[in-house]
mmCIF file of C-alpha atoms and ligand atoms in Angstrom:
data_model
loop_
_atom_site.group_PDB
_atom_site.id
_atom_site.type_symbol
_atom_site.label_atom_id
_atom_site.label_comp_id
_atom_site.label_asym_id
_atom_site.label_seq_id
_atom_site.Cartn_x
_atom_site.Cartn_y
_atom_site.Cartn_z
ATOM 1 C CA UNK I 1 -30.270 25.088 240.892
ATOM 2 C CA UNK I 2 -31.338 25.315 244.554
ATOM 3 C CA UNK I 3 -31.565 28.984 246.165
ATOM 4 C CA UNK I 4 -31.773 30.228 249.121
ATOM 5 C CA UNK I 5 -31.901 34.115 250.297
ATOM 6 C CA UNK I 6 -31.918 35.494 253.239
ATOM 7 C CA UNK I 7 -33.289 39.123 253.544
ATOM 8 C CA UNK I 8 -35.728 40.819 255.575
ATOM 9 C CA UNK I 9 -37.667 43.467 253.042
ATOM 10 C CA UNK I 10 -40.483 41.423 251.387
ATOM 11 C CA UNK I 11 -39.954 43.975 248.556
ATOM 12 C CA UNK I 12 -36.165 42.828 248.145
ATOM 13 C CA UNK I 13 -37.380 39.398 248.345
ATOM 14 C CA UNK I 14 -39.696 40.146 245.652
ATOM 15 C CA UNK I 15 -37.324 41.653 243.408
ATOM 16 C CA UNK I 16 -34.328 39.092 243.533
ATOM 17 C CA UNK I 17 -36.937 36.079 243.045
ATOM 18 C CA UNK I 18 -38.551 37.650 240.126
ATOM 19 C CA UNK I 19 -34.731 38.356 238.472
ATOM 20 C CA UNK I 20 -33.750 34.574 239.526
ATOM 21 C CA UNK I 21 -37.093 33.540 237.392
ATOM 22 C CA UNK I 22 -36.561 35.654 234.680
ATOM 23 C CA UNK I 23 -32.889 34.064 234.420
ATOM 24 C CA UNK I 24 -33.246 30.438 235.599
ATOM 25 C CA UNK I 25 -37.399 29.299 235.281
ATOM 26 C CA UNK I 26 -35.852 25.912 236.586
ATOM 27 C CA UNK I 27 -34.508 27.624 240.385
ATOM 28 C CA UNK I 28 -36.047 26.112 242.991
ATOM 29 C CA UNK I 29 -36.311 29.373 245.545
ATOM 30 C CA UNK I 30 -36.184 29.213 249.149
ATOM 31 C CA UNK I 31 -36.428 32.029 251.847
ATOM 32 C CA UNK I 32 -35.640 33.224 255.278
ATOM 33 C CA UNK I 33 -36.792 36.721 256.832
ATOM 34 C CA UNK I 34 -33.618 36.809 258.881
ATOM 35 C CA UNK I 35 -30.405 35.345 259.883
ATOM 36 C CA UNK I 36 -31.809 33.282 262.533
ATOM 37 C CA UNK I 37 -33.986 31.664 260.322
ATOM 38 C CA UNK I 38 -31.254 31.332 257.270
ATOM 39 C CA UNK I 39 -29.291 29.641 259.769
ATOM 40 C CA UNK I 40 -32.071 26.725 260.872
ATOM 41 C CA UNK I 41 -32.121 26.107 257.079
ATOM 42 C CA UNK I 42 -28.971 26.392 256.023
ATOM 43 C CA UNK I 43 -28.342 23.051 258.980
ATOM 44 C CA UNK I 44 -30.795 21.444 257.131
ATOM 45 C CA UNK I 45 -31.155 21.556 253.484
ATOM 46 C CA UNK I 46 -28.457 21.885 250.662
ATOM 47 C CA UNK I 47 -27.959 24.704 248.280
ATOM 48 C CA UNK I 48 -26.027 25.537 245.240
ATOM 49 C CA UNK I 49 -25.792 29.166 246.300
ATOM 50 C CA UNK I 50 -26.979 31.288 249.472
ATOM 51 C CA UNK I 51 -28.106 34.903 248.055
ATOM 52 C CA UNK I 52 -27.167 36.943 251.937
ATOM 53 C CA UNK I 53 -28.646 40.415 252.987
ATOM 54 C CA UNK I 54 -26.170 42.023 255.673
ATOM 55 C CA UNK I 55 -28.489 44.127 257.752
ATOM 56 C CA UNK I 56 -31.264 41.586 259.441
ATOM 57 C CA UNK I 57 -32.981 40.896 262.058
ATOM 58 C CA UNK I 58 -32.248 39.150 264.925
ATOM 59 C CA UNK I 59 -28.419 37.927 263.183
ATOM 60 C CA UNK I 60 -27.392 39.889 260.817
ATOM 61 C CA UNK I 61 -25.415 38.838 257.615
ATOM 62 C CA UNK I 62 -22.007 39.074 259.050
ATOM 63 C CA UNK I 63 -22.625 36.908 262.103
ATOM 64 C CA UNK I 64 -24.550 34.736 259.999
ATOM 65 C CA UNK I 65 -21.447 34.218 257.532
ATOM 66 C CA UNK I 66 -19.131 33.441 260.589
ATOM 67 C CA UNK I 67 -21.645 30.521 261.767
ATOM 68 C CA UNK I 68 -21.898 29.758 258.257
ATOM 69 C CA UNK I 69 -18.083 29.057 258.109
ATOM 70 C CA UNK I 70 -17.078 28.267 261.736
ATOM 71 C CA UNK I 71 -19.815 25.560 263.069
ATOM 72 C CA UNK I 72 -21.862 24.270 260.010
ATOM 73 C CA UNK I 73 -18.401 24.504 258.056
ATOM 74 C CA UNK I 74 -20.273 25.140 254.946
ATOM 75 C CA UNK I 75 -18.679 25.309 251.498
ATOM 76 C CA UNK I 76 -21.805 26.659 249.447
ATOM 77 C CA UNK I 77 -21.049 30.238 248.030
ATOM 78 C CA UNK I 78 -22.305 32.750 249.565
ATOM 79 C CA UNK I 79 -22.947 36.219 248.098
ATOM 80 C CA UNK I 80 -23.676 39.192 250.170
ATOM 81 C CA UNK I 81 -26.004 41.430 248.673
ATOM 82 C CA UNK I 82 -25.594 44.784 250.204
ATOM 83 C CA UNK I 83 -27.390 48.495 249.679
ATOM 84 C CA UNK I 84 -23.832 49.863 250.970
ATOM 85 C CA UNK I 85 -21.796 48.050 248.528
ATOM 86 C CA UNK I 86 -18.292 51.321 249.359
ATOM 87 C CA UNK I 87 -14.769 50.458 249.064
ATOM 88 C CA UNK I 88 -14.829 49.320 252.858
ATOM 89 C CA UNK I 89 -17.495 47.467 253.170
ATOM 90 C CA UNK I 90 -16.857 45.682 250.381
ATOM 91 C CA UNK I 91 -13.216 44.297 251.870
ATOM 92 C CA UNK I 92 -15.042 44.072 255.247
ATOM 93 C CA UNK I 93 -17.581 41.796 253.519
ATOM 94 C CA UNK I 94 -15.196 39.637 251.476
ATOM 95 C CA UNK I 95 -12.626 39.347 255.109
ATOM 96 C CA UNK I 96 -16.039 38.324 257.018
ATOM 97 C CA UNK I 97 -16.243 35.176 254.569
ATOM 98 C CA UNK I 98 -18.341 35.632 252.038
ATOM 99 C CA UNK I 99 -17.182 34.761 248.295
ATOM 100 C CA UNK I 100 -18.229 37.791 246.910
ATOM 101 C CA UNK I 101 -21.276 40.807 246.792
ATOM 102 C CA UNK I 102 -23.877 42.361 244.546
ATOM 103 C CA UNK I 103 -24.651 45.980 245.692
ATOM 104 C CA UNK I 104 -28.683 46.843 246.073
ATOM 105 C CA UNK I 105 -30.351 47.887 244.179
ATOM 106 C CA UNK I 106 -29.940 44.582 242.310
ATOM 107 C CA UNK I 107 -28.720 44.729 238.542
ATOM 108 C CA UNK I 108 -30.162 41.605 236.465
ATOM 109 C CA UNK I 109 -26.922 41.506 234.999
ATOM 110 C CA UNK I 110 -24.852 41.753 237.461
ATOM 111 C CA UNK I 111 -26.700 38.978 239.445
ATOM 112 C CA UNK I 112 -26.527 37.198 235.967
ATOM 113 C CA UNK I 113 -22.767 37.006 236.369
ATOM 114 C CA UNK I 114 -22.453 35.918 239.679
ATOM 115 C CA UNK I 115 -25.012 33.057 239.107
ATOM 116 C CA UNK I 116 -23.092 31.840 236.035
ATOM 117 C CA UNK I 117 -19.795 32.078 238.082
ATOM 118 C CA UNK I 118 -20.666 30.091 240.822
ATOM 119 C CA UNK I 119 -23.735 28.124 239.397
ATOM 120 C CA UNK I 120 -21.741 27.407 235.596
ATOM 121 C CA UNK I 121 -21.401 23.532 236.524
ATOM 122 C CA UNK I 122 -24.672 23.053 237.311
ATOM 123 C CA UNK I 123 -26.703 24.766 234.006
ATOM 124 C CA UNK I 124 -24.253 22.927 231.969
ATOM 125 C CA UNK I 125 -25.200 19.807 233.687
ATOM 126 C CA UNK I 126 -29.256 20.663 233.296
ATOM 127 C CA UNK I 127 -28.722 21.531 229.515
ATOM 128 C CA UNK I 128 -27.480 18.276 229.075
ATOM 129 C CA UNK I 129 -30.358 16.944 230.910
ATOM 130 C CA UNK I 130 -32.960 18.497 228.596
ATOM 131 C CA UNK I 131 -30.862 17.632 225.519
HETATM 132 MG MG1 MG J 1 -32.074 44.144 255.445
#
């Protein structure tokens, strides 16, 4: 599985990468400190899943999500996670084109569930490798 998040507090970094460990030893993690930078790397390299911060630097996640969508016409899911995961922001963040959210801070569980959703194919796949 093939990561990348983009979020601009190393301590949020910290934290997500740790919980992706604990869950998956096998991710392969990659970062960006702000939209700008997710977006260089997103034209780039392929993921299975792009872990999004809305408030950034430079372009935040909601512009990031339209360029996501609009010019590299991207299919990857991409999961905003969000310290003001209300009732509005969550439609606001769902209409802007992302596939869904985990609210900050970050439950293990919860990010648990949205890996195996979107991710499911791919352990099965690896499981059958190591088998
Ligand atoms: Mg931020």
């Amino acid at each position: 599985m093939k990561i990348l998040i983009a979020e601009d507090e190393p301590f949020n970094i910290m934290v997500l990468e740790e919980m992706i460990k604990i869950l998956y030893p096998q991710a392969v993690i990659d970062k960006a400190e702000d939209g700008k930078i997710a977006y260089e790397i997103l034209q780039k390299n392929k993921y299975d899943i792009f872990l999004c911060d809305i408030n950034m630097p430079n372009m935040d996640g909601y512009e990031l999500i339209k360029k996501i969508k609009n010019e590299l016409k991207l299919s990857l899911p991409c999961i905003a996670v969000t310290a003001f995961a209300v009732q509005g922001d969550k439609e606001k963040i769902l209409l802007a084109g992302f596939d869904d959210y985990i609210s900050k801070p970050v439950d293990i569980e919860q990010l648990k569930t949205i890996l195996n959703k979107y991710c499911a194919d791919l352990e099965e796949k690896s499981d059958e490798n190591i088998q």
